[in-house]
Tab-separated table of C-alpha atoms in Angstrom:
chain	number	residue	atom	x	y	z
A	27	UNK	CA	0.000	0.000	0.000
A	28	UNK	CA	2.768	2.413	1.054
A	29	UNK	CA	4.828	1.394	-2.649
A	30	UNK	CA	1.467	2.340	-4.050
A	31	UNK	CA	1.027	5.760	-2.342
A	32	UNK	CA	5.242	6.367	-3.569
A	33	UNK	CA	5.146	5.051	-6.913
A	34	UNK	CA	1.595	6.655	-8.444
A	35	UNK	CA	1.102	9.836	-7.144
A	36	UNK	CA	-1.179	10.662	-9.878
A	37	UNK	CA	-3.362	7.756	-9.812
A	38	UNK	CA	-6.505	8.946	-10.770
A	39	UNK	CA	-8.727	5.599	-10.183
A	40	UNK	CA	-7.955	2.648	-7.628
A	41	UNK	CA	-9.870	-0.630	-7.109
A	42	UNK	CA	-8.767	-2.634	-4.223
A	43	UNK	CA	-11.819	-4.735	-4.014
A	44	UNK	CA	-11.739	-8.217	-2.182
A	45	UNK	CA	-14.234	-11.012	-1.503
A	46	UNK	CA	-13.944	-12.518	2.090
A	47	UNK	CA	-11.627	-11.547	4.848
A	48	UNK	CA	-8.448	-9.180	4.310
A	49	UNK	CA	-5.144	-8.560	6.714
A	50	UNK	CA	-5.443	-4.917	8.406
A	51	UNK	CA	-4.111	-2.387	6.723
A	52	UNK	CA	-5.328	0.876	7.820
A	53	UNK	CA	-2.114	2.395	7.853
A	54	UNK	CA	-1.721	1.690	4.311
A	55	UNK	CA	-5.408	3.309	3.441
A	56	UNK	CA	-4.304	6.233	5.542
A	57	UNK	CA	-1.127	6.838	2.865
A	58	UNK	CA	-3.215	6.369	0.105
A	59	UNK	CA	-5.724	9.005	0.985
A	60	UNK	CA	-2.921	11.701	2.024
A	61	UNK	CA	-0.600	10.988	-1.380
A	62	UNK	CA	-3.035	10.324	-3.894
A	63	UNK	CA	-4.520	14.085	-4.450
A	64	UNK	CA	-5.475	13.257	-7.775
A	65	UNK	CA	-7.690	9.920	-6.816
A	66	UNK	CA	-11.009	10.322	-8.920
A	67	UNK	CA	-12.363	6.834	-8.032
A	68	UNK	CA	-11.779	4.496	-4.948
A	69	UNK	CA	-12.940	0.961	-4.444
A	70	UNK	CA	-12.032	-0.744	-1.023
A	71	UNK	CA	-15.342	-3.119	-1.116
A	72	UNK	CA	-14.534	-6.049	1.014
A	73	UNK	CA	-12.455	-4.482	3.325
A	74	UNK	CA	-14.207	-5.506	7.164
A	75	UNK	CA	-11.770	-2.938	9.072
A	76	UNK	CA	-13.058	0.439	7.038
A	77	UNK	CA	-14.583	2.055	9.504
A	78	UNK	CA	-16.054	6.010	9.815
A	79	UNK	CA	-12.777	7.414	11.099
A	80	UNK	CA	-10.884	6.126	7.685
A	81	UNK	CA	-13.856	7.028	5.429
A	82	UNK	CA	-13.433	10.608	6.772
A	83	UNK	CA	-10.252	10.756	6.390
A	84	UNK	CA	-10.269	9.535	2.302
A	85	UNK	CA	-12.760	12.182	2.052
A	86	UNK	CA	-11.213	15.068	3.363
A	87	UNK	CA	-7.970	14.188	2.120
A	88	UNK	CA	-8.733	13.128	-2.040
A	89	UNK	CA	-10.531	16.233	-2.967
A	90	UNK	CA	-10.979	15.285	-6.447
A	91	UNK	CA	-12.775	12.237	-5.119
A	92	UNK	CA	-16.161	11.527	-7.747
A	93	UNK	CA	-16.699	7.901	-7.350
A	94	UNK	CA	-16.303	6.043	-3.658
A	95	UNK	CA	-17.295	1.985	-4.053
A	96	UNK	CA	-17.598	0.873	-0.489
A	97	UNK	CA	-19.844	-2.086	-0.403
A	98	UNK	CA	-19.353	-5.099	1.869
A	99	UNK	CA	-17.750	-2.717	4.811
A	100	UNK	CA	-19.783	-3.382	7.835
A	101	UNK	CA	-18.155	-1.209	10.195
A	102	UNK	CA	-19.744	1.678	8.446
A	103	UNK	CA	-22.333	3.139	10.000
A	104	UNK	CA	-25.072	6.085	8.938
A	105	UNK	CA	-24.208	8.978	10.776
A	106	UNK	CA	-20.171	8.303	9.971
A	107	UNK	CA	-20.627	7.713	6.144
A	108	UNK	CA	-22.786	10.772	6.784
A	109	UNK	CA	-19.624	13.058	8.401
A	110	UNK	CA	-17.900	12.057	5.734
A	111	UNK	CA	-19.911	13.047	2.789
A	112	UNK	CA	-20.038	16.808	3.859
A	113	UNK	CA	-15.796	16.797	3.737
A	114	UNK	CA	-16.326	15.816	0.220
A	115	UNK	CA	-18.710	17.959	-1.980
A	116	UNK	CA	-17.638	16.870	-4.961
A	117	UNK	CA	-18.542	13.042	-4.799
A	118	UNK	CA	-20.819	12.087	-7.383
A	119	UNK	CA	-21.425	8.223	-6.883
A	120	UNK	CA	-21.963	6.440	-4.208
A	121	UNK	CA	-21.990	2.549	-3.663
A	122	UNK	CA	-22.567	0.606	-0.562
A	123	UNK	CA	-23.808	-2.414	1.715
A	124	UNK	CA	-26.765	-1.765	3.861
A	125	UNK	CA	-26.682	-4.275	7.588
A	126	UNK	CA	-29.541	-2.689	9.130
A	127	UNK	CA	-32.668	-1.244	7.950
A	128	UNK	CA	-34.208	2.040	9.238
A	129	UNK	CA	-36.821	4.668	7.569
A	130	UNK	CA	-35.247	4.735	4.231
A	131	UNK	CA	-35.916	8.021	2.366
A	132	UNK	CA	-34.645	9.590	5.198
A	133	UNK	CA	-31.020	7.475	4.713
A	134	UNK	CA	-31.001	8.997	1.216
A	135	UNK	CA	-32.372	12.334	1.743
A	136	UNK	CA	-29.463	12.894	4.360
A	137	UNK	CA	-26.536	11.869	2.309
A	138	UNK	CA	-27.933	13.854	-0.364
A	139	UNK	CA	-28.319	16.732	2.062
A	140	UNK	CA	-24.668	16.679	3.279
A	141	UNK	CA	-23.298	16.158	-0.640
A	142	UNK	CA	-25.591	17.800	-2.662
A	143	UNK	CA	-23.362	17.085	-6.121
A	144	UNK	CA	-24.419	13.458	-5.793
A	145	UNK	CA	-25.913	12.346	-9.022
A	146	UNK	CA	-26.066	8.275	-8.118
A	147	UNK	CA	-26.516	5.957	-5.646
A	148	UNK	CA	-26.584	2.194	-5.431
A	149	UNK	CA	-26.977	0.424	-1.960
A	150	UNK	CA	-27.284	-3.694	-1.653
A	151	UNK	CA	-29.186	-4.589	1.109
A	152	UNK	CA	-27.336	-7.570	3.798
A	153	UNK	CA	-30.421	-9.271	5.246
A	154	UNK	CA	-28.476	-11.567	7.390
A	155	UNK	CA	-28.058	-8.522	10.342
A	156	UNK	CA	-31.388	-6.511	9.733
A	157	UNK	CA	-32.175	-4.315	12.629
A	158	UNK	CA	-35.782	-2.604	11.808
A	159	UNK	CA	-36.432	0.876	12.870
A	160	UNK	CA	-38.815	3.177	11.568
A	161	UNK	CA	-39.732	6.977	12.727
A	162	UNK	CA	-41.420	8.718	9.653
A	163	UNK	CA	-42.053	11.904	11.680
A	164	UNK	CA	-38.372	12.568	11.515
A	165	UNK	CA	-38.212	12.776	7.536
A	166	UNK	CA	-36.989	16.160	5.572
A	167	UNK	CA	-37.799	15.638	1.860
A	168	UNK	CA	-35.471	17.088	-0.062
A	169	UNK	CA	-35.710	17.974	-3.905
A	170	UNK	CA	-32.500	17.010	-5.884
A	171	UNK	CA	-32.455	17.493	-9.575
A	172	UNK	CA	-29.466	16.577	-9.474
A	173	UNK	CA	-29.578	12.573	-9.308
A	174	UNK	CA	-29.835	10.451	-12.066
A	175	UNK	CA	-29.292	7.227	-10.930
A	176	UNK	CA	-30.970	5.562	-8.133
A	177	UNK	CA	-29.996	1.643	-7.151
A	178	UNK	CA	-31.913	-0.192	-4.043
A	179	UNK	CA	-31.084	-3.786	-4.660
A	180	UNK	CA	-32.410	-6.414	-2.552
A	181	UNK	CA	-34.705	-3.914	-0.548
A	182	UNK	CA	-37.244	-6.130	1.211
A	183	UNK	CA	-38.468	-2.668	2.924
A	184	UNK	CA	-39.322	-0.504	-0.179
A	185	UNK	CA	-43.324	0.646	0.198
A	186	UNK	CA	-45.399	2.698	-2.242
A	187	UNK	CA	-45.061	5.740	0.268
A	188	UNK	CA	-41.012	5.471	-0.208
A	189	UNK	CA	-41.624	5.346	-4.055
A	190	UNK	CA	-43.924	8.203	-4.249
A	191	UNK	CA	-41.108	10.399	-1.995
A	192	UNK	CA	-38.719	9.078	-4.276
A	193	UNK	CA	-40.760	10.431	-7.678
A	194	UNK	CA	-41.528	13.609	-5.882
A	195	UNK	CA	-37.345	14.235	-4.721
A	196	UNK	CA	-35.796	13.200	-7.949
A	197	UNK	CA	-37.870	14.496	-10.919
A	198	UNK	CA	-34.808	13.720	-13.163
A	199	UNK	CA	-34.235	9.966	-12.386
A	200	UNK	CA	-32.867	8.267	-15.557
A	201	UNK	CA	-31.770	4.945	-13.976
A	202	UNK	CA	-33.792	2.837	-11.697
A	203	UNK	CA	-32.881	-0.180	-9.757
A	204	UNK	CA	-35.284	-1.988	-7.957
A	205	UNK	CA	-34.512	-5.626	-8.423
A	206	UNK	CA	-35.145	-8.317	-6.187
A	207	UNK	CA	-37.309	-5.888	-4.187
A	208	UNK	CA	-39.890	-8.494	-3.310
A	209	UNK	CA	-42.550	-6.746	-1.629
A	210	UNK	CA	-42.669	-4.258	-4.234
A	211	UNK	CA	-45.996	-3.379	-5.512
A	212	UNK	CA	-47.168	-1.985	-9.121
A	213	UNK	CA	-49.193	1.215	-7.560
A	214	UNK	CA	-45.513	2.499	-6.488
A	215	UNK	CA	-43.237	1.687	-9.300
A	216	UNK	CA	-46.310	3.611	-11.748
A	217	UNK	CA	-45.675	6.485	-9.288
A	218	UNK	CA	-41.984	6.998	-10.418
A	219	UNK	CA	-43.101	6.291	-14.072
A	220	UNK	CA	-45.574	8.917	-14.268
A	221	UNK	CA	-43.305	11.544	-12.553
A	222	UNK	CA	-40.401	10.967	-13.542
A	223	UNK	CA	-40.563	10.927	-17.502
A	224	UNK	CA	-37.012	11.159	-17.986
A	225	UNK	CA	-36.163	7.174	-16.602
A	226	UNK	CA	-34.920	5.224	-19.247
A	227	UNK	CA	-33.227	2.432	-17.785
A	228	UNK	CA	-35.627	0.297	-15.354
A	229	UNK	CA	-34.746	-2.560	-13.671
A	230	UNK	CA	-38.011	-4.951	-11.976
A	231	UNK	CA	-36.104	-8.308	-12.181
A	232	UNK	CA	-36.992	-10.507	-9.266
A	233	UNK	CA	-39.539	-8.172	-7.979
A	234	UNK	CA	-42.660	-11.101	-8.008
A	235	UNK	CA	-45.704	-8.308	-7.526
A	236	UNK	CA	-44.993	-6.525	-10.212
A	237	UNK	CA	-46.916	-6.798	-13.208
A	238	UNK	CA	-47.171	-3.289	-14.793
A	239	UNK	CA	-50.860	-3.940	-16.371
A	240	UNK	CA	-52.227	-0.419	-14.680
A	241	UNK	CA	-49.886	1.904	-16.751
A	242	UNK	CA	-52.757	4.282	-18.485
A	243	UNK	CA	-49.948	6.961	-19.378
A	244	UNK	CA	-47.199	6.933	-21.802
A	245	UNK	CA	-43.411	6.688	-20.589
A	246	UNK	CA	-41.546	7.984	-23.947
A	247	UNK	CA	-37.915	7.968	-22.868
A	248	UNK	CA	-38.051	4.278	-21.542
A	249	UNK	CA	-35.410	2.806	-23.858
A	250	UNK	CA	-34.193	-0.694	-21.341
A	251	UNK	CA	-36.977	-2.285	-19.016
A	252	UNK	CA	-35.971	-5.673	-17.153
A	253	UNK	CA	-38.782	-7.439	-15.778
A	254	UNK	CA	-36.963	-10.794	-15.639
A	255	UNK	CA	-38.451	-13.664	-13.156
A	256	UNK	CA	-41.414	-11.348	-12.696
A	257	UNK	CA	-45.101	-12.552	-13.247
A	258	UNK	CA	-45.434	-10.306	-15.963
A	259	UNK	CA	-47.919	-11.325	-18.511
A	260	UNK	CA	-49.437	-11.196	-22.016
A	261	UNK	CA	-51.685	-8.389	-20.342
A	262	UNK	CA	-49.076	-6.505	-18.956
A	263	UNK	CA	-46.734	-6.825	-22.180
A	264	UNK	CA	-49.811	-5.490	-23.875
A	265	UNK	CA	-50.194	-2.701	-22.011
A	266	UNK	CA	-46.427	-1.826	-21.561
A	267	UNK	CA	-45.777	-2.129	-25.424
A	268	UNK	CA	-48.094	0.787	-25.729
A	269	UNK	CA	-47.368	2.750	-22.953
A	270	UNK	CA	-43.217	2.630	-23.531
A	271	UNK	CA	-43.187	1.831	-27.139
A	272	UNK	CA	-39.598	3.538	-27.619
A	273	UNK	CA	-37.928	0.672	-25.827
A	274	UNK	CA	-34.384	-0.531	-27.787
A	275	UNK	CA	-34.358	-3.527	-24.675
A	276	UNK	CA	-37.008	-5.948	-23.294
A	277	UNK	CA	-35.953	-8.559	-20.633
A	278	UNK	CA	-37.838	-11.107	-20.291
A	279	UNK	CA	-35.901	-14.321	-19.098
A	280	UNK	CA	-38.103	-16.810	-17.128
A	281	UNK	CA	-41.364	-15.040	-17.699
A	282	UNK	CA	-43.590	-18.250	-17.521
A	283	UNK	CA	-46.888	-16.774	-17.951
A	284	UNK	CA	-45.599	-14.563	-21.141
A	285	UNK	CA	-46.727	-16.577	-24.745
A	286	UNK	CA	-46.568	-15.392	-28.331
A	287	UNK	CA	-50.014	-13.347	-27.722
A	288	UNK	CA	-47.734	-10.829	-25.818
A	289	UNK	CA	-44.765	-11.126	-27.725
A	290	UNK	CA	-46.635	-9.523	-31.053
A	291	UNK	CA	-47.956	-6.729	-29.232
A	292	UNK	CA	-44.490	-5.531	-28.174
A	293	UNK	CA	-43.333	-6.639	-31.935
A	294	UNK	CA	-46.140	-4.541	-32.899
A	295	UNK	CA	-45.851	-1.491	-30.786
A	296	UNK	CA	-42.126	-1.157	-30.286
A	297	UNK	CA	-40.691	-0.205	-33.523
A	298	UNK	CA	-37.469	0.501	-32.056
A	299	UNK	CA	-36.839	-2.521	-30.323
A	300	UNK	CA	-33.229	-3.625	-30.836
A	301	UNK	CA	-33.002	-6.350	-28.275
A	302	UNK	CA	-35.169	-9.111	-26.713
A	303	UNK	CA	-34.310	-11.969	-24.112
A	304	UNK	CA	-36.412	-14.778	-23.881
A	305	UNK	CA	-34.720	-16.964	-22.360
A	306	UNK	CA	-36.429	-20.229	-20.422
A	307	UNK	CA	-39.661	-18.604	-21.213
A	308	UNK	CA	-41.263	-22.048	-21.227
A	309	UNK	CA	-44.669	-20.741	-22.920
A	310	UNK	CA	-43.131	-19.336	-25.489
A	311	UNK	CA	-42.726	-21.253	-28.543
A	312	UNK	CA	-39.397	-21.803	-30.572
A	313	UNK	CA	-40.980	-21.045	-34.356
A	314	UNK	CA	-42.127	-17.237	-32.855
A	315	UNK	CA	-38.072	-16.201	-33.365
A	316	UNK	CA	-38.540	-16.477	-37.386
A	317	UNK	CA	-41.710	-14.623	-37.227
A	318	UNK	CA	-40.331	-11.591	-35.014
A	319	UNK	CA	-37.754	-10.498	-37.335
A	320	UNK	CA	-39.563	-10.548	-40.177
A	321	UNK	CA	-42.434	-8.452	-38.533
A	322	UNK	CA	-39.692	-6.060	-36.721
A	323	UNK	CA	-36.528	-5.358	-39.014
A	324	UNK	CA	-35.039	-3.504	-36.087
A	325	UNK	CA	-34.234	-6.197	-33.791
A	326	UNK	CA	-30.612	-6.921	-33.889
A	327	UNK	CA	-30.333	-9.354	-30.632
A	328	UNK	CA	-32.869	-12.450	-29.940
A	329	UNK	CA	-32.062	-14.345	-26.916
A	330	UNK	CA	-34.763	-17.338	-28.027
A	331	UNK	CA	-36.651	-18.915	-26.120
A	332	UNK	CA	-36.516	-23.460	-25.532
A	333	UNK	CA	-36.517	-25.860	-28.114
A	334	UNK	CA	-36.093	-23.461	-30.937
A	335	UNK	CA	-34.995	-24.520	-34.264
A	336	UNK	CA	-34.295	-23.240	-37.820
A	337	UNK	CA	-33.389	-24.889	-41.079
A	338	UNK	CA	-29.912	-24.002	-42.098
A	339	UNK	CA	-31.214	-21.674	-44.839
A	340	UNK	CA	-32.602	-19.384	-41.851
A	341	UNK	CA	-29.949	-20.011	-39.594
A	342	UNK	CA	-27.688	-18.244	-42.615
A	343	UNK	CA	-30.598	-15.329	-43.032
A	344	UNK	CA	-30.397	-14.456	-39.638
A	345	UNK	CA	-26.537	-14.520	-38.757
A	346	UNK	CA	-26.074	-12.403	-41.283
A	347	UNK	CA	-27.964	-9.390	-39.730
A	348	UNK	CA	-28.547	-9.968	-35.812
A	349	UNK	CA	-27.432	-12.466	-32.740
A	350	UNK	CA	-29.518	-15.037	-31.741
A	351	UNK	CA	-28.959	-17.259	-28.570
């Protein structure tokens, strides 16, 4: 760490990200963060021993910081992570692991408080040590234009009330993360749709309640929209293919209750669409592949669904102007 801090003085981006259990070396962390003035990006995910006191210290010290990567640190806590964003104005993404669970806009509306440049945030949620505490009365919105990009992965906690502060604080989300957010519900996720029009990245995957068959508004700038292992159906693919028919990317992998009924209303509707995966979609049958490309000439990407099969004739058509898996 210390032939690091000597050698690269201006090291602009360092990842020093481990899996499992790594020696203490806070010493060498502390060097880092008073020789590297020019650090842009830091990862030190993995790393049990970063605690609040080193955290502030990187921050204060790397003033060009932009980018801090911190997950899997469980020594972190709230109010230290929150100490340390107001030495550090400039910070613009954020990444890290969640242990304990309290009332969650108000997490995110403080960080954003302290470090107002923030444009994204991802957090992964470790159930194993969950701790719940809630005390709505003691929430300050807070309107940010200013983030973009908004990850909650593995949120078990995430209620339509969150979503709706959420869509009123960040009218210019473009990125949305909600996967494997299992007690997610539809009425919330519609909330951020219809008030945020700028999203155009939105990621359902794993999140079981979610169907999307009550959007009655269009979302124009939707381009990617995962909904893989959801329950989405023929009902909500018809609705979605005419609510967001700009999309360029629709995931659909293990989508057991989506058939070729659906499929042609998003062939239909999305003119745009670039890229499909329909992967173990066990409804779906092999022979719809041929008829999709034909009936959409800008799909350029087909993961197919199981037992598919084409003559070698077609197999030659196809590699010639798109991917199929």
């Amino acid at each position: 760490m210390f032939l690091i801090a000597d050698c690269f003085p201006l090291l602009e981006e360092l990842d020093l990200s481990q899996r499992g259990r790594l020696t203490n070396i806070v010493g060498g962390v502390e060097a880092l963060s008073s020789a590297l003035f020019k650090l842009r990006r830091v990862n030190l995910s993995g790393h049990e021993y970063i605690n609040d006191e080193l955290l502030f210290h990187l921050f204060k010290n790397c003033k060009l910081l932009e980018d801090a990567i911190v997950f899997r640190c469980p020594q972190l806590t709230q109010a230290g992570m929150s100490s340390a964003l107001i030495e550090r104005p400039t910070l613009r993404s954020l990444s890290f692991t969640r242990y304990y669970e309290v009332y969650e806009h108000a997490v995110l509306f403080e960080f954003i408080r302290n470090c107002p440049s923030l444009n994204a945030i991802k957090v992964e949620y470790q159930c194993g040590r969950v701790q719940i505490v809630r005390n709505p009365n003691r929430v300050n919105f807070v309107l940010n234009p200013q983030l973009k990009s908004l990850s909650l992965v593995s949120n078990r906690w995430l209620t339509n009330e969150n979503m709706e502060a959420f869509a009123s604080s960040f009218p210019n989300l473009e990125l949305l993360d909600l996967s494997s957010s299992h007690n997610m519900y539809e009425e919330g996720v519609c909330q951020v749709l219809r008030r945020c029009c700028k999203i155009r990245h939105l990621n359902l995957s794993y999140c079981p309640r979610v169907k999307l068959r009550n959007m009655n508004f269009e979302v124009l700038e939707l381009e990617v929209l995962n909904l893989s292992h959801t329950r989405v159906d023929d009902k909500g693919l018809r609705v979605i293919s005419k609510s967001c028919c700009g999309l360029l990317q629709l995931l659909l992998e293990s989508c057991f209750e989506v058939t070729e009924k659906g499929l042609k209303h998003v062939v239909e509707n999305c003119k745009q669409l670039r890229e499909i995966n329909l992967k173990n979609c066990r409804g779906v049958q092999g022979d719809i592949v041929a008829s999709m490309v034909s009936s959409r000439p800008s799909l350029r990407k087909i993961i197919a669904p199981p037992c598919y099969s084409f003559t070698d004739k077609k197999w030659e058509y196809f590699s010639l102007c798109m991917i199929i898996a």
